[in-house]
Coordinates of C-alpha atoms in Angstrom, one line a residue:
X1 CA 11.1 42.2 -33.8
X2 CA 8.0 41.4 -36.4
X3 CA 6.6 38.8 -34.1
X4 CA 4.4 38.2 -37.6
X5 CA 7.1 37.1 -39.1
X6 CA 8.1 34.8 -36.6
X7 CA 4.1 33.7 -36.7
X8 CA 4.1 32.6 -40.5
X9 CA 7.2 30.4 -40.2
X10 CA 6.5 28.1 -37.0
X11 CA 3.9 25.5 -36.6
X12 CA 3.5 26.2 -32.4
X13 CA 1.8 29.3 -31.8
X14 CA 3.1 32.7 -31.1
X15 CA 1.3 34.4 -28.4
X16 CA 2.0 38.2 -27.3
X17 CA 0.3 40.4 -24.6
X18 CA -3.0 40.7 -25.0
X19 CA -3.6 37.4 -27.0
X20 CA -6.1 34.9 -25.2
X21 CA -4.1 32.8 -23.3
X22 CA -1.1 34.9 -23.1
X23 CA -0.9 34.9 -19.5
X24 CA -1.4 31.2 -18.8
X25 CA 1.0 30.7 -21.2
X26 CA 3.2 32.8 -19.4
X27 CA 2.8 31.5 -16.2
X28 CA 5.5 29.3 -14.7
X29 CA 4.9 26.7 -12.3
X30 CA 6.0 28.5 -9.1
X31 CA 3.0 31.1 -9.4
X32 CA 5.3 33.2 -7.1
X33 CA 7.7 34.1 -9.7
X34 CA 6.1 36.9 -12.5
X35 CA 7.2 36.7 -16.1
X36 CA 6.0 40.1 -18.0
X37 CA 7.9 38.5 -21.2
X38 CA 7.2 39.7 -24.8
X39 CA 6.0 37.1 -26.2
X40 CA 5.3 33.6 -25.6
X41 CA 5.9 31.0 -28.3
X42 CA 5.0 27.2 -27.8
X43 CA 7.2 25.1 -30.0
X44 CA 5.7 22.4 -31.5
X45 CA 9.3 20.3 -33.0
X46 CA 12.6 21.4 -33.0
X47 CA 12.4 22.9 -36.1
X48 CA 10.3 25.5 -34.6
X49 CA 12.7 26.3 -31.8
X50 CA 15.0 26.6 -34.4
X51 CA 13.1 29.2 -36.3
X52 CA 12.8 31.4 -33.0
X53 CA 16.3 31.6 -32.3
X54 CA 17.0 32.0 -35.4
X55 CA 14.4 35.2 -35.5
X56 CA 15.7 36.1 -32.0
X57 CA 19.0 36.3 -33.1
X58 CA 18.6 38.6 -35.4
X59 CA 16.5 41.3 -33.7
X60 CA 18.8 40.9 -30.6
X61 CA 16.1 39.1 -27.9
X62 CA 16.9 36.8 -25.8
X63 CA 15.4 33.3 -25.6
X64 CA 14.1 31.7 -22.5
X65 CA 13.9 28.1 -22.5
X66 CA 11.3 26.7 -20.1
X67 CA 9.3 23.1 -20.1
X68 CA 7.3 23.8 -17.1
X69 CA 8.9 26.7 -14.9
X70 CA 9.6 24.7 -11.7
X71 CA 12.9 26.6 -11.5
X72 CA 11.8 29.9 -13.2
X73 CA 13.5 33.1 -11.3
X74 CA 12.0 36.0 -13.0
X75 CA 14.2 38.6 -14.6
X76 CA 12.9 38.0 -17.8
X77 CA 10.6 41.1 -19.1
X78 CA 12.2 41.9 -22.8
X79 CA 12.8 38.2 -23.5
X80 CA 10.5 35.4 -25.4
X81 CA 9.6 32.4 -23.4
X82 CA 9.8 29.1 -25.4
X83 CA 7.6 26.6 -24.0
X84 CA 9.1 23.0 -25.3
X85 CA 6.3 21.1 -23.5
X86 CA 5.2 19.7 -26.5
X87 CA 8.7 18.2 -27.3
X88 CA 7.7 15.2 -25.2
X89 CA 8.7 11.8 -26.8
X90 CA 10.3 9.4 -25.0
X91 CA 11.6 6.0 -26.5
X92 CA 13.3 3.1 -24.3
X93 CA 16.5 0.9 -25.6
X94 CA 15.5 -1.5 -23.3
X95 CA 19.2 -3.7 -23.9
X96 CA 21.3 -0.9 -23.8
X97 CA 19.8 0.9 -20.8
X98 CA 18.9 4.5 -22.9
X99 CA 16.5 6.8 -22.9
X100 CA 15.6 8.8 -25.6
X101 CA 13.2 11.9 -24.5
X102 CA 12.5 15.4 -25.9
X103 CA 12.8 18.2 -24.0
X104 CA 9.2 18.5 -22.6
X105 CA 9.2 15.4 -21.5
X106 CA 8.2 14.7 -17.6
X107 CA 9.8 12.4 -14.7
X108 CA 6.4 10.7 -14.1
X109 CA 6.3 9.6 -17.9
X110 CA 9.6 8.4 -18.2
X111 CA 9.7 6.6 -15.1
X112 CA 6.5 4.5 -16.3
X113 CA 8.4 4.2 -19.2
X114 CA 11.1 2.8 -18.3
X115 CA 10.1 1.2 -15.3
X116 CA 8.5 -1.3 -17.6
X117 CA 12.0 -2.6 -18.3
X118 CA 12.6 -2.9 -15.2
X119 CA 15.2 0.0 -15.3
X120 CA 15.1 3.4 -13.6
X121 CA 16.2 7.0 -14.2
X122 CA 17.7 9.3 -11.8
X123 CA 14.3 11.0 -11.5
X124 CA 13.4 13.1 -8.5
X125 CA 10.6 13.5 -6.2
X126 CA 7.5 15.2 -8.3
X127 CA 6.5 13.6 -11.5
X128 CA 5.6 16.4 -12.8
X129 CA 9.2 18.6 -13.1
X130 CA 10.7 18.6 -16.4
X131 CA 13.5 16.1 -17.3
X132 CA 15.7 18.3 -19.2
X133 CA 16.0 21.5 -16.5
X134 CA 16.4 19.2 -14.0
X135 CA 19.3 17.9 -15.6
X136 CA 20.7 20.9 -17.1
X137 CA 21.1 21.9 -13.2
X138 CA 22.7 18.8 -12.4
X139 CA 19.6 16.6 -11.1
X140 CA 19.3 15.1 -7.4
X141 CA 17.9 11.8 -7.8
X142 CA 16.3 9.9 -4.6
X143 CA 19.0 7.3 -6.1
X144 CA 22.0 9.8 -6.8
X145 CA 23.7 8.6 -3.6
X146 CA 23.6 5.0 -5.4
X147 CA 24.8 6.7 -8.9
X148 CA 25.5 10.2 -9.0
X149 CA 23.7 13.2 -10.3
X150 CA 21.1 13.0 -13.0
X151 CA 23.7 15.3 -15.2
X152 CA 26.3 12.3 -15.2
X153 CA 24.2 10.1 -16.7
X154 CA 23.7 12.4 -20.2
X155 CA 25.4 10.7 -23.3
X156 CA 23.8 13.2 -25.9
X157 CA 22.0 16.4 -26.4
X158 CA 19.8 17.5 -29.1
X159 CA 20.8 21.2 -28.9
X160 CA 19.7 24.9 -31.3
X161 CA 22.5 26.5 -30.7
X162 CA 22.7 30.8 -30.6
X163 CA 22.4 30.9 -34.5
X164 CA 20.1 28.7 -34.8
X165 CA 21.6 25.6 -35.9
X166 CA 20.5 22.2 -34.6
X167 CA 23.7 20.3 -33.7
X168 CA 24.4 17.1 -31.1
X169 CA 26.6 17.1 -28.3
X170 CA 28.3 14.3 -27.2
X171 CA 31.7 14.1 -25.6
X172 CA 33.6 13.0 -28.4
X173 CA 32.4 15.9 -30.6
X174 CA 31.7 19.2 -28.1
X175 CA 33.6 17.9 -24.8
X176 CA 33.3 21.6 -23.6
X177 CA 29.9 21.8 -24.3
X178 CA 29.2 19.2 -23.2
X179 CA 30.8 19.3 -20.3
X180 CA 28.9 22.5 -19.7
X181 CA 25.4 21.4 -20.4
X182 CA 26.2 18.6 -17.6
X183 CA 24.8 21.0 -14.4
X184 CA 26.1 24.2 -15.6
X185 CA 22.4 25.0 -16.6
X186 CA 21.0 26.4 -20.1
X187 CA 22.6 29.1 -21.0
X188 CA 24.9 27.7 -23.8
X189 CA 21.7 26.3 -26.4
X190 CA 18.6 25.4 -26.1
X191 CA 18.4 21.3 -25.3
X192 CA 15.5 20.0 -27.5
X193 CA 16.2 16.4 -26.5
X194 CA 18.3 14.4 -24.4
X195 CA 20.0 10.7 -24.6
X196 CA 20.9 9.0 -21.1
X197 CA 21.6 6.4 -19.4
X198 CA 19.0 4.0 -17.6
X199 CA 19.5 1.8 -14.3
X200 CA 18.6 -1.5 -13.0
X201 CA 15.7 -1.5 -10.6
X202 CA 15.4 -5.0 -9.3
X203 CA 12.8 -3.4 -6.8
X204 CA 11.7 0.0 -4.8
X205 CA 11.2 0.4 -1.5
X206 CA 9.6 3.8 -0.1
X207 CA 7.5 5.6 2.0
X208 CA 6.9 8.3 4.4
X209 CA 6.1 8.0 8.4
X210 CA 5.1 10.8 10.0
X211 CA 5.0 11.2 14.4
X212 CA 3.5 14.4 16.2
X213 CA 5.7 17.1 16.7
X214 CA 6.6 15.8 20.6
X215 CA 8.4 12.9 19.0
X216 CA 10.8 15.7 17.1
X217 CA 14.0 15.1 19.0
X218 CA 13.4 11.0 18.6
X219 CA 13.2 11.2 14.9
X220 CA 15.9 13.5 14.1
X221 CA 18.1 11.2 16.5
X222 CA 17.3 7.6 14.3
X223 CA 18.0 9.8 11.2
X224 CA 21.2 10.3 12.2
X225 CA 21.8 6.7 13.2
X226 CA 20.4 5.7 9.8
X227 CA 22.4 8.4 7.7
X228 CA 25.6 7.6 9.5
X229 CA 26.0 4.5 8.1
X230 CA 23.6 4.2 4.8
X231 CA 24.0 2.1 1.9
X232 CA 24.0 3.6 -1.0
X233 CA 21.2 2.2 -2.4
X234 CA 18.9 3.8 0.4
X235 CA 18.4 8.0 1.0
X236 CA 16.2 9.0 3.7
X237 CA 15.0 12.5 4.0
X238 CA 13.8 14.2 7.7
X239 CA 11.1 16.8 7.8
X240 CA 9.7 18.9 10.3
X241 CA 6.3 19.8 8.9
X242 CA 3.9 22.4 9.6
X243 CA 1.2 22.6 7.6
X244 CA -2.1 25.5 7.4
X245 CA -4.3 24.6 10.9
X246 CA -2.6 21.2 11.6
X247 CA 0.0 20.9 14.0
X248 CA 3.2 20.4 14.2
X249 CA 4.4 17.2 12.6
X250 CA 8.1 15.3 12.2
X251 CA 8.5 12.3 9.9
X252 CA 11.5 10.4 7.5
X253 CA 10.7 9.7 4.3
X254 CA 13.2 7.4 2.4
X255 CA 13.6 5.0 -0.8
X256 CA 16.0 2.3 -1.0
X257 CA 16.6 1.3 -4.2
X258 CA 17.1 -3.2 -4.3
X259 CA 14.8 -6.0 -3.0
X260 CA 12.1 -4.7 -1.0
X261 CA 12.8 -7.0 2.0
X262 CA 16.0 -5.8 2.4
X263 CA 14.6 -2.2 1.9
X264 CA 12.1 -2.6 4.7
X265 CA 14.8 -4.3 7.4
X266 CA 17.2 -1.1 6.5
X267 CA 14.3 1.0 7.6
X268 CA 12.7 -1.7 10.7
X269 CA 14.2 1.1 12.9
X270 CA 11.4 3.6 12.5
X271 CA 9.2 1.1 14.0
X272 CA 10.7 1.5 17.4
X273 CA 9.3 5.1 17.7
X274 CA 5.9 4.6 18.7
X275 CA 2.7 7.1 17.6
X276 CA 3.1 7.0 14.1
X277 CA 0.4 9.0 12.4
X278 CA 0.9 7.4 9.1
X279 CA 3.1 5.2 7.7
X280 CA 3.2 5.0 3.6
X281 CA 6.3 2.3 3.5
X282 CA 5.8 -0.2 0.8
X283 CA 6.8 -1.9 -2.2
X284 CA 6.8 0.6 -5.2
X285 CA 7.1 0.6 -8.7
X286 CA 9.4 3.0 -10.2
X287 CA 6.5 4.7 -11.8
X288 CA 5.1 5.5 -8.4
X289 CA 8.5 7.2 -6.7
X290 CA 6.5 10.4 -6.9
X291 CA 4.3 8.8 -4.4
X292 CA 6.8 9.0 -1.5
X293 CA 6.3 13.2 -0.8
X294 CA 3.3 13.9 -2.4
X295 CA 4.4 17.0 -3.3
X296 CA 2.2 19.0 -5.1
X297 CA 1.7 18.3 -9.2
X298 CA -0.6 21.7 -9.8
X299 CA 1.1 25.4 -10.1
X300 CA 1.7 26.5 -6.4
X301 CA 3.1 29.7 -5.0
X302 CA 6.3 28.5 -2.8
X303 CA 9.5 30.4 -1.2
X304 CA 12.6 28.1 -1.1
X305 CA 16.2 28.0 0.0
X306 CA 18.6 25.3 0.1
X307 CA 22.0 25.2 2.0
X308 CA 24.6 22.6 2.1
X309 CA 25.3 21.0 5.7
X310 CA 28.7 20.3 6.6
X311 CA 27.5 18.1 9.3
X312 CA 25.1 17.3 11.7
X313 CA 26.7 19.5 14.3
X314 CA 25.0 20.7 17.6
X315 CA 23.9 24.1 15.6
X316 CA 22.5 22.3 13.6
X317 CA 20.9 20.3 16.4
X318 CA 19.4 23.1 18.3
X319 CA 18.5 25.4 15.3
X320 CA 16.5 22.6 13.4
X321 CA 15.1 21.0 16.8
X322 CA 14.3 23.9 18.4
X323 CA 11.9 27.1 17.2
X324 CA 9.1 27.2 15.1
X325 CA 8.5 25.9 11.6
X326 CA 5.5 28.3 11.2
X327 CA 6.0 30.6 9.1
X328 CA 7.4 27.9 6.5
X329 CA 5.9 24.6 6.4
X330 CA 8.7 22.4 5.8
X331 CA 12.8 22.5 7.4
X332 CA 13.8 19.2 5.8
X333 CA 17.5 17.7 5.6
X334 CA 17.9 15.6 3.1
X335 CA 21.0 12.9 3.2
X336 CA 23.6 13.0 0.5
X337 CA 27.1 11.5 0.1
X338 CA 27.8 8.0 -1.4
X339 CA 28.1 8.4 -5.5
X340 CA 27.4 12.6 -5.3
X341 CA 30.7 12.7 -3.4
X342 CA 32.7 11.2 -5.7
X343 CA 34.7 13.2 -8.0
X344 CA 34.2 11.6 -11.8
X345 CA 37.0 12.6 -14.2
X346 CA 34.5 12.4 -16.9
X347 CA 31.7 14.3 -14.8
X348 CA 30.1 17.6 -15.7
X349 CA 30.0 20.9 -14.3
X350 CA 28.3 20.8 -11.3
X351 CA 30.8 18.6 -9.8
X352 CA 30.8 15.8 -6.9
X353 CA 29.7 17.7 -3.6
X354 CA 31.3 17.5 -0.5
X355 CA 28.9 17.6 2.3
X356 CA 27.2 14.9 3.5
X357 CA 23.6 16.8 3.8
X358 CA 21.5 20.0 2.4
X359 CA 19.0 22.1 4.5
X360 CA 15.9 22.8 2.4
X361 CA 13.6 25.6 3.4
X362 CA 9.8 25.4 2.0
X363 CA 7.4 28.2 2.9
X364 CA 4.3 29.5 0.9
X365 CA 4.8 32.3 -1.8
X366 CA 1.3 34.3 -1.0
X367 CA 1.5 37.8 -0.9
X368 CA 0.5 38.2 2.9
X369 CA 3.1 35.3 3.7
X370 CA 6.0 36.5 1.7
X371 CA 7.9 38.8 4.1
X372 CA 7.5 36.4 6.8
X373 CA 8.9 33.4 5.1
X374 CA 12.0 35.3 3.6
X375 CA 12.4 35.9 7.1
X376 CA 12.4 32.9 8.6
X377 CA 14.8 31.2 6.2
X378 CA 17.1 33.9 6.9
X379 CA 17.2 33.5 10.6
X380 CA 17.0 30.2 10.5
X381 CA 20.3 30.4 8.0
X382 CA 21.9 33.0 10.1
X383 CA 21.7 31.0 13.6
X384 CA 23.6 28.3 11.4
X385 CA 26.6 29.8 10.9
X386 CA 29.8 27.9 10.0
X387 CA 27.9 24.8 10.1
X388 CA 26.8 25.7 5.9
X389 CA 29.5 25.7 3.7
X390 CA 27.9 28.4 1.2
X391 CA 27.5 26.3 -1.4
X392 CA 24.3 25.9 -3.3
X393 CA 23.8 22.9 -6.3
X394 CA 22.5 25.2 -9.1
X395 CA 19.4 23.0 -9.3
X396 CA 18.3 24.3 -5.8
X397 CA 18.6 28.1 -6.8
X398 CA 16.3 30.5 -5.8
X399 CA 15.2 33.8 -7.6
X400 CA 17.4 35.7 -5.0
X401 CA 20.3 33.9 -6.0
X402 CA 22.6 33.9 -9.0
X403 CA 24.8 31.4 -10.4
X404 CA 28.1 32.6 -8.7
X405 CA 26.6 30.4 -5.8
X406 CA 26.4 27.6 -7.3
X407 CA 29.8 26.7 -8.5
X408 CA 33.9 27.7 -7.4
X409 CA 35.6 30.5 -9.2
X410 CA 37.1 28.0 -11.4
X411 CA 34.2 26.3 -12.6
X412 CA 32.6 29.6 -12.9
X413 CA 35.1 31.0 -15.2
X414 CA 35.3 28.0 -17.4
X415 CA 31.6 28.4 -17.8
X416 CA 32.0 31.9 -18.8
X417 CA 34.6 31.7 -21.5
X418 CA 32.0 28.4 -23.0
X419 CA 29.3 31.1 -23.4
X420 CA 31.2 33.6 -24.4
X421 CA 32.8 31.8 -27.0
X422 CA 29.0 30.0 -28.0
X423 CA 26.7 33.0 -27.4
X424 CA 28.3 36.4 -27.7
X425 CA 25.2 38.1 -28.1
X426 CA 23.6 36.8 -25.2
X427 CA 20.5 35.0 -26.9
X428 CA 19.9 32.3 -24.7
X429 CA 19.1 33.4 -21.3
X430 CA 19.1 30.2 -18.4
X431 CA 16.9 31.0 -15.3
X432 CA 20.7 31.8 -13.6
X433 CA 22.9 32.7 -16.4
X434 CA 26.4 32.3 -15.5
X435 CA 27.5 36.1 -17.0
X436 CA 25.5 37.7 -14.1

């Protein structure tokens, strides 16, 4: 492919190996994850993304979609990476509850944005990840026990499709597409903007308290008091932390969703545990929900994996209790159930899920840490058992992983006839495409 070609008709840059910048430009969020691509082209409108698939189509390389690269798995050496970080308006219809964004746009902004309506997106815990592939995976909100996955809420897509046309997809006018794009990733178009639906948020109330590592077995106890019988408004996640020459650490973060008084007496239990090294819990705007983990808003090397609980059973019990954390840093369980176990006949492809919790496995991604980590998760999966269904949400893939995991044979074929039938050629390429 004339990359020069491609050059004089976009308004974005084109970058190639060996251009200054080409490797930042490469680099995806997770620093772990290489991308050796072609070329690198940094869309400036969706006429320029339409101009590279377009150019891609026709020389037979495949497009890579990617706002930031939180979810990037590799795999992608002959293909171009579109950056659509640019692509990052966002408008608020404040009366009827809709957000507007383009694809680059980030949870941080449009939680600002729309918290100043009072309303709220199903936005996750770093303000940093990009709206659109979170959604395209399906989207776990800290309020998707209150109202589902992010995915759900879609009513539009700004899409280029494999030819290059710029088209919209609503359910009335591409239900299968639609239904696809809804958490069954991007490998059907590439999403240049996104219309969905906004909440109320009368208040936020959120924080994190963290114990020594002795108080463990306490903590995981009152998190399965509290989880047992949840509203929906509330989700409380349980870590056990161990973090570079600290030591060992166990705390609950959570976010109830309503009238901070009421949030703080759903979570007055923690108090009873005694020995609290910090204690975050507050009133919060919207804006701030990123505040609640901390997580990290710079590229960082991590190792992940992500398993579905079918309960809190006693393997669970004894494998997350007991052991070391070290060499991850994080075993967290986060609590699910309420609306993301309800089965919507107008849902999208990821689908309600069953069990009631997911396992989520956080090491560091440096080289002299790798082995270790993969190894850790794996024992700490294998000692399991039965206890994981083998289930994954899509949006919780890792590089090691491949769609097939994500969804039931069903769902999985009906996903493969859509992009059959939209992309023969294979021109868009998700992080997990669902053909292999």
């Amino acid at each position: 492919m004339s990359f020069e070609v491609l050059r004089d008709v976009m308004r974005g840059r084109v970058l190639l190996p060996g251009d200054e910048g080409f490797d930042g430009a490469a680099r995806p969020w997770n620093v772990t994850v290489t991308q050796p691509v072609a070329a690198v082209v940094e869309a400036v409108d969706a006429a320029d993304v339409a101009a590279v698939v377009t150019h891609a189509a026709r020389a037979g390389v495949p497009v890579v979609a990617q706002p930031t690269g939180h979810g990037a798995a590799g795999g992608i050496s002959e293909a171009i990476l579109l950056r659509t970080g640019r692509l990052d308006g966002i408008e608020i219809d404040a009366v009827q509850r809709i957000a507007k964004v383009g694809a680059g746009a980030q949870w941080g902004a449009v939680q600002a944005a729309a918290g100043a309506h009072g309303l709220t997106a199903l936005a996750g815990s770093n303000p940093v990840v990009g709206v659109t592939g979170y959604t395209l995976g399906g989207g776990l909100s800290w309020f998707g026990r209150k109202y589902g996955w992010a995915s759900d809420a879609v009513r539009a897509f700004d899409i280029v499709d494999a030819t290059g046309a710029p088209a919209r997809v609503t359910a009335e006018d591409d239900p299968e597409l639609f239904w696809a794009l809804r958490g069954g990733g991007g490998d059907f178009a590439v999403v240049t903007g996104m219309e969905f639906d906004l909440f109320p948020a009368p208040g936020l109330f959120g924080g994190r308290v963290m114990w020594p590592g002795a108080r463990t077995a306490e903590v995981f106890e009152l998190f399965q008091r509290l989880t047992s019988d949840a509203p929906a408004e509330l989700s409380v996640w349980f870590h056990r932390f161990q973090f570079p020459d600290a030591p060992p650490m166990v705390a609950l973060d959570a976010a109830y969703l309503g009238d901070p008084e009421t949030g703080g007496e759903s979570l007055a239990a923690l108090d009873a545990i005694g020995g609290a090294i910090a204690d975050t819990r507050g009133a919060l705007a919207v804006a701030d929900l990123g505040a609640i983990t901390a997580e990290p808003t710079d590229p960082s090397p991590s190792l992940s994996r992500a398993e579905l609980l079918t309960a809190l059973d006693d393997a669970v019990v004894k494998t997350v209790l007991e052991g070391p954390v070290a060499p991850l840093v994080d075993i967290q369980i986060r609590h699910l159930g309420g609306a993301l176990a309800v089965t919507r006949p107008d849902g999208g492809a990821c689908g309600p899920v069953a069990e009631p919790y997911l396992l989520y496995l956080l090491g560091l991604g440096l080289p002299h840490l790798a082995d270790a980590v993969k190894g850790r998760r794996r024992e700490i999966v294998d000692a399991l058992g039965g206890s994981i269904s083998g289930r994954k949400p899509y949006t919780f893939l890792t590089p090691e992983e491949t769609a097939a995991s994500a969804f039931d044979a069903g769902t999985l074929a009906r996903l493969g006839e859509i992009k059959r039938a939209r992309d023969p050629q294979g021109v868009i390429r998700a992080n997990y495409p669902v053909l292999g």
